[in-house]
Amino acid sequence: MAELSASILAADLLNLERDIGKAIHSGVKWIHLDVMDGHFVPNLTMGIPFGDAIRKKFDVNIESHMMVDNPDMYLEKYCSFSKLVTIHYEAPVQTVRVLKEIENRGSMPGISINPKTPVSSIESLLPSVKYVLVMTVEPGFSGQGLIEEAAQKIPLLSEYRMRNNLDFLIGIDGGIKRDNISHIASLGPDIIVSASAIFSGNVEENINSLRSCIKENRNGQ
Ligand code: DX5
Ligand code: ZN
C-alpha cells in the first residue's frame, strides 16, 4: 500500500513541532521538506536549519525535495538529516554526478520531473536512482490543482521498473486531496506526498481519512 509523506509546506510554521508530532502520531513515516531557492521556482522556503531541527526532535524519515538551481551545494548537510534527497532533472547541474554524490554520502538519490517533462528524458538515469518523484503541479506552491496527464507517468514508470528489473520507489507530489487520492493510489505509487490535504484543518482526521481512501482502493483492486 502506498505510504503518505507529509509535506510541511502547508503546516503551521509557528507550530511546526506540534504539526509534525501529530503527523507522526497518526502513523506518517515520511516528512517531505520542500527546499526552494527563489530561482528554480518563484518561491523561497525552508532549508538546512529546518532539517536539522526536525532530525534532532523526531525519529522520522526526511525526504528533501530540492527545487533549487544548485542542489549540489550543501549536500553534506542535506544528506546528514535526509534518508532521501531528490534533485530535479530540470536543474542546471551534472545530474549523474550529483546523484552519485548523494549516494556516496549515504542518502537515497532521487530524481524529480516537472509535469511537462516526459519519462523518456530520465530513462538513462533510472538505474542510478532509488526514487522517482513525479510532480503533478508546477513546483513552487502548495494548494494547486493536480495535473492528471502528469499522474499518468506513474504506471509508465512502474512498468519500466518491472521490465528492467529496477528497484527505485515511485512518488507523486502535488494536488493530491481526499477526492482524488483513491484514483492516485490505483496508479501504483509507493509514496504519496501531500501538504494542504494533511495540514489544513485537523491533521489526525485528515491523515486517517486519506489513508482509508488509499486502502479502499487496495480493497477494490
Ligand atoms: C510543490 C511542492 C509540493 C507541495 C504539495 O512545489 O513540491 O510538495 O508542498 O502541496 P499540495 O499537497 O498542497 O499540493
Ligand atoms: Zn515537494
Short mmCIF file of C-alpha atoms and ligand atoms in Angstrom, two decimals:
data_model
loop_
_atom_site.label_atom_id
_atom_site.label_comp_id
_atom_site.label_asym_id
_atom_site.label_seq_id
_atom_site.Cartn_x
_atom_site.Cartn_y
_atom_site.Cartn_z
CA MET A 1 0.00 0.00 0.00
CA ALA A 2 1.23 3.50 -0.81
CA GLU A 3 2.69 5.40 2.13
CA LEU A 4 1.84 9.01 2.90
CA SER A 5 4.60 11.60 3.06
CA ALA A 6 3.68 14.82 4.85
CA SER A 7 4.94 17.97 3.15
CA ILE A 8 5.32 20.58 5.87
CA LEU A 9 4.97 23.40 3.34
CA ALA A 10 1.34 23.72 4.45
CA ALA A 11 1.99 23.12 8.15
CA ASP A 12 1.62 25.91 10.70
CA LEU A 13 5.22 27.14 10.77
CA LEU A 14 4.80 28.69 14.21
CA ASN A 15 3.60 25.33 15.46
CA LEU A 16 5.79 23.08 13.39
CA GLU A 17 6.75 20.78 16.24
CA ARG A 18 3.08 20.28 17.12
CA ASP A 19 2.06 19.62 13.48
CA ILE A 20 4.91 17.21 12.73
CA GLY A 21 4.21 15.45 16.02
CA LYS A 22 0.56 14.99 15.05
CA ALA A 23 1.50 13.59 11.63
CA ILE A 24 3.94 11.11 13.17
CA HIS A 25 1.48 10.18 15.89
CA SER A 26 -1.02 9.38 13.13
CA GLY A 27 1.45 6.92 11.60
CA VAL A 28 3.19 9.05 8.96
CA LYS A 29 6.74 7.74 8.38
CA TRP A 30 7.98 10.37 5.94
CA ILE A 31 8.34 14.13 6.28
CA HIS A 32 8.75 15.92 2.95
CA LEU A 33 10.94 19.05 3.12
CA ASP A 34 10.33 21.40 0.18
CA VAL A 35 13.56 23.31 -0.40
CA MET A 36 13.16 26.31 -2.74
CA ASP A 37 15.66 28.99 -3.71
CA GLY A 38 13.62 31.72 -5.42
CA HIS A 39 15.40 30.91 -8.75
CA PHE A 40 14.48 27.40 -9.81
CA VAL A 41 10.98 28.18 -8.57
CA PRO A 42 9.42 31.56 -7.75
CA ASN A 43 9.28 30.94 -4.02
CA LEU A 44 11.61 30.67 -1.02
CA THR A 45 11.04 28.12 1.68
CA MET A 46 12.92 26.06 4.21
CA GLY A 47 16.38 24.55 4.26
CA ILE A 48 19.14 23.16 6.44
CA PRO A 49 18.10 24.59 9.86
CA PHE A 50 14.63 23.08 9.45
CA GLY A 51 16.00 19.66 8.53
CA ASP A 52 18.47 19.74 11.42
CA ALA A 53 15.76 20.75 13.89
CA ILE A 54 13.36 18.01 12.74
CA ARG A 55 16.12 15.40 12.84
CA LYS A 56 17.04 16.35 16.41
CA LYS A 57 13.49 16.13 17.66
CA PHE A 58 11.87 13.29 15.69
CA ASP A 59 12.68 9.78 14.59
CA VAL A 60 11.20 10.03 11.09
CA ASN A 61 12.41 9.66 7.51
CA ILE A 62 13.08 13.05 5.95
CA GLU A 63 12.93 13.41 2.17
CA SER A 64 14.45 16.64 0.92
CA HIS A 65 12.89 17.82 -2.33
CA MET A 66 15.46 20.17 -3.84
CA MET A 67 13.68 22.75 -6.04
CA VAL A 68 16.87 24.75 -6.44
CA ASP A 69 19.30 25.63 -9.21
CA ASN A 70 22.30 24.28 -7.28
CA PRO A 71 21.29 21.09 -5.49
CA ASP A 72 24.99 20.18 -5.33
CA MET A 73 25.64 22.97 -2.81
CA TYR A 74 25.43 21.96 0.87
CA LEU A 75 24.82 18.28 0.02
CA GLU A 76 26.84 17.20 3.01
CA LYS A 77 24.30 18.96 5.24
CA TYR A 78 21.18 17.77 3.43
CA CYS A 79 22.43 14.18 3.39
CA SER A 80 23.20 14.34 7.11
CA PHE A 81 19.50 14.52 8.01
CA SER A 82 17.76 13.07 4.92
CA LYS A 83 17.02 9.44 4.16
CA LEU A 84 16.31 10.58 0.63
CA VAL A 85 17.50 13.60 -1.35
CA THR A 86 15.62 14.33 -4.58
CA ILE A 87 17.02 16.67 -7.21
CA HIS A 88 15.25 17.94 -10.31
CA TYR A 89 16.06 16.68 -13.79
CA GLU A 90 15.44 20.29 -14.95
CA ALA A 91 18.10 21.80 -12.64
CA PRO A 92 21.20 23.01 -14.50
CA VAL A 93 23.69 20.62 -12.88
CA GLN A 94 25.51 17.44 -13.83
CA THR A 95 22.71 15.19 -12.68
CA VAL A 96 24.63 11.90 -12.69
CA ARG A 97 27.47 13.36 -10.65
CA VAL A 98 25.12 14.86 -8.07
CA LEU A 99 23.10 11.63 -7.75
CA LYS A 100 26.33 9.73 -7.17
CA GLU A 101 27.42 12.20 -4.52
CA ILE A 102 24.09 11.81 -2.67
CA GLU A 103 24.57 8.05 -2.68
CA ASN A 104 28.19 8.31 -1.54
CA ARG A 105 27.05 10.48 1.35
CA GLY A 106 24.68 7.75 2.48
CA SER A 107 21.25 9.02 1.34
CA MET A 108 18.98 7.54 -1.31
CA PRO A 109 19.36 9.50 -4.56
CA GLY A 110 16.07 10.67 -6.11
CA ILE A 111 15.15 12.40 -9.36
CA SER A 112 12.06 14.54 -9.83
CA ILE A 113 10.39 15.61 -13.06
CA ASN A 114 8.14 18.59 -13.69
CA PRO A 115 4.68 18.00 -15.18
CA LYS A 116 5.83 18.71 -18.76
CA THR A 117 8.98 16.55 -18.63
CA PRO A 118 8.39 13.10 -20.14
CA VAL A 119 9.57 9.86 -18.52
CA SER A 120 11.72 9.20 -21.61
CA SER A 121 14.02 12.11 -20.56
CA ILE A 122 15.11 10.29 -17.42
CA GLU A 123 15.25 6.69 -18.67
CA SER A 124 19.03 6.63 -18.75
CA LEU A 125 19.14 7.83 -15.12
CA LEU A 126 16.75 5.24 -13.72
CA PRO A 127 19.41 2.59 -12.94
CA SER A 128 21.21 5.23 -10.79
CA VAL A 129 18.28 6.34 -8.62
CA LYS A 130 16.35 4.91 -5.68
CA TYR A 131 13.38 7.26 -6.05
CA VAL A 132 11.49 8.99 -8.86
CA LEU A 133 9.24 11.85 -7.80
CA VAL A 134 6.56 12.74 -10.35
CA MET A 135 5.36 16.32 -9.97
CA THR A 136 1.66 16.72 -10.63
CA VAL A 137 1.75 20.51 -10.14
CA GLU A 138 4.31 23.07 -11.30
CA PRO A 139 6.77 23.15 -8.39
CA GLY A 140 6.68 26.21 -6.16
CA PHE A 141 3.47 26.23 -4.17
CA SER A 142 1.16 24.10 -2.13
CA GLY A 143 -2.60 24.12 -2.77
CA GLN A 144 -2.62 23.88 -6.60
CA GLY A 145 -4.83 21.54 -8.66
CA LEU A 146 -3.50 18.16 -9.82
CA ILE A 147 -2.48 17.77 -13.48
CA GLU A 148 -3.92 14.39 -14.45
CA GLU A 149 -1.71 13.83 -17.54
CA ALA A 150 1.35 14.08 -15.30
CA ALA A 151 -0.08 11.44 -12.94
CA GLN A 152 -0.23 9.04 -15.88
CA LYS A 153 3.58 8.79 -15.72
CA ILE A 154 3.19 6.59 -12.62
CA PRO A 155 2.05 3.45 -14.47
CA LEU A 156 4.68 4.11 -17.17
CA LEU A 157 7.44 4.21 -14.56
CA SER A 158 6.07 1.20 -12.78
CA GLU A 159 6.06 -0.82 -16.00
CA TYR A 160 9.56 0.38 -16.89
CA ARG A 161 10.80 -0.63 -13.45
CA MET A 162 9.37 -4.11 -13.78
CA ARG A 163 10.59 -4.66 -17.35
CA ASN A 164 14.12 -3.58 -16.45
CA ASN A 165 14.26 -5.21 -13.06
CA LEU A 166 15.00 -1.93 -11.24
CA ASP A 167 14.20 -1.12 -7.65
CA PHE A 168 13.50 2.62 -7.31
CA LEU A 169 10.48 3.85 -5.36
CA ILE A 170 7.90 5.95 -7.17
CA GLY A 171 6.48 9.08 -5.51
CA ILE A 172 3.86 11.58 -6.60
CA ASP A 173 3.71 15.18 -5.43
CA GLY A 174 1.18 17.97 -5.89
CA GLY A 175 -2.57 18.49 -5.76
CA ILE A 176 -3.42 15.24 -4.01
CA LYS A 177 -6.59 15.52 -1.94
CA ARG A 178 -9.25 13.34 -0.40
CA ASP A 179 -11.31 13.38 -3.61
CA ASN A 180 -8.54 12.11 -5.90
CA ILE A 181 -6.22 10.08 -3.67
CA SER A 182 -8.06 6.83 -4.27
CA HIS A 183 -7.58 7.23 -8.02
CA ILE A 184 -3.94 8.25 -7.50
CA ALA A 185 -3.33 5.16 -5.35
CA SER A 186 -4.78 2.99 -8.14
CA LEU A 187 -1.97 4.19 -10.43
CA GLY A 188 0.52 2.38 -8.19
CA PRO A 189 2.87 4.89 -6.49
CA ASP A 190 4.87 3.81 -3.42
CA ILE A 191 4.80 7.25 -1.80
CA ILE A 192 2.07 9.90 -1.98
CA VAL A 193 3.16 13.38 -0.91
CA SER A 194 0.58 15.77 0.44
CA ALA A 195 0.75 19.17 2.10
CA SER A 196 -2.57 21.04 2.18
CA ALA A 197 -4.74 17.91 2.41
CA ILE A 198 -2.83 16.90 5.54
CA PHE A 199 -2.19 20.19 7.30
CA SER A 200 -5.36 22.21 6.60
CA GLY A 201 -7.70 21.57 9.49
CA ASN A 202 -7.49 18.53 11.75
CA VAL A 203 -4.21 16.76 10.95
CA GLU A 204 -5.10 13.40 12.55
CA GLU A 205 -8.53 13.26 10.90
CA ASN A 206 -7.08 14.25 7.54
CA ILE A 207 -4.42 11.54 7.69
CA ASN A 208 -6.88 8.86 8.75
CA SER A 209 -9.29 9.77 6.01
CA LEU A 210 -6.58 9.97 3.30
CA ARG A 211 -5.26 6.62 4.43
CA SER A 212 -8.66 5.00 4.36
CA CYS A 213 -9.14 6.23 0.77
CA ILE A 214 -5.81 4.62 -0.16
CA LYS A 215 -6.94 1.37 1.49
CA GLU A 216 -10.34 1.49 -0.21
CA ASN A 217 -8.54 1.48 -3.47
CA ARG A 218 -6.47 -1.52 -2.49
CA ASN A 219 -9.53 -3.48 -1.46
CA GLY A 220 -11.23 -2.56 -4.71
CA GLN A 221 -8.39 -3.90 -6.83
C1 DX5 B 1 5.27 21.98 -4.60
C2 DX5 B 1 5.84 21.06 -3.56
C3 DX5 B 1 4.84 20.08 -3.01
C4 DX5 B 1 3.71 20.79 -2.28
C5 DX5 B 1 2.46 19.94 -2.33
O1 DX5 B 1 6.29 22.69 -5.18
O2 DX5 B 1 6.89 20.30 -4.10
O3 DX5 B 1 5.48 19.15 -2.16
O4 DX5 B 1 4.05 21.02 -0.94
O5 DX5 B 1 1.40 20.70 -1.84
P1 DX5 B 1 -0.11 20.22 -2.01
O6 DX5 B 1 -0.20 18.80 -1.49
O7 DX5 B 1 -0.88 21.20 -1.19
O8 DX5 B 1 -0.43 20.29 -3.47
ZN ZN B 2 7.62 18.64 -2.85
#
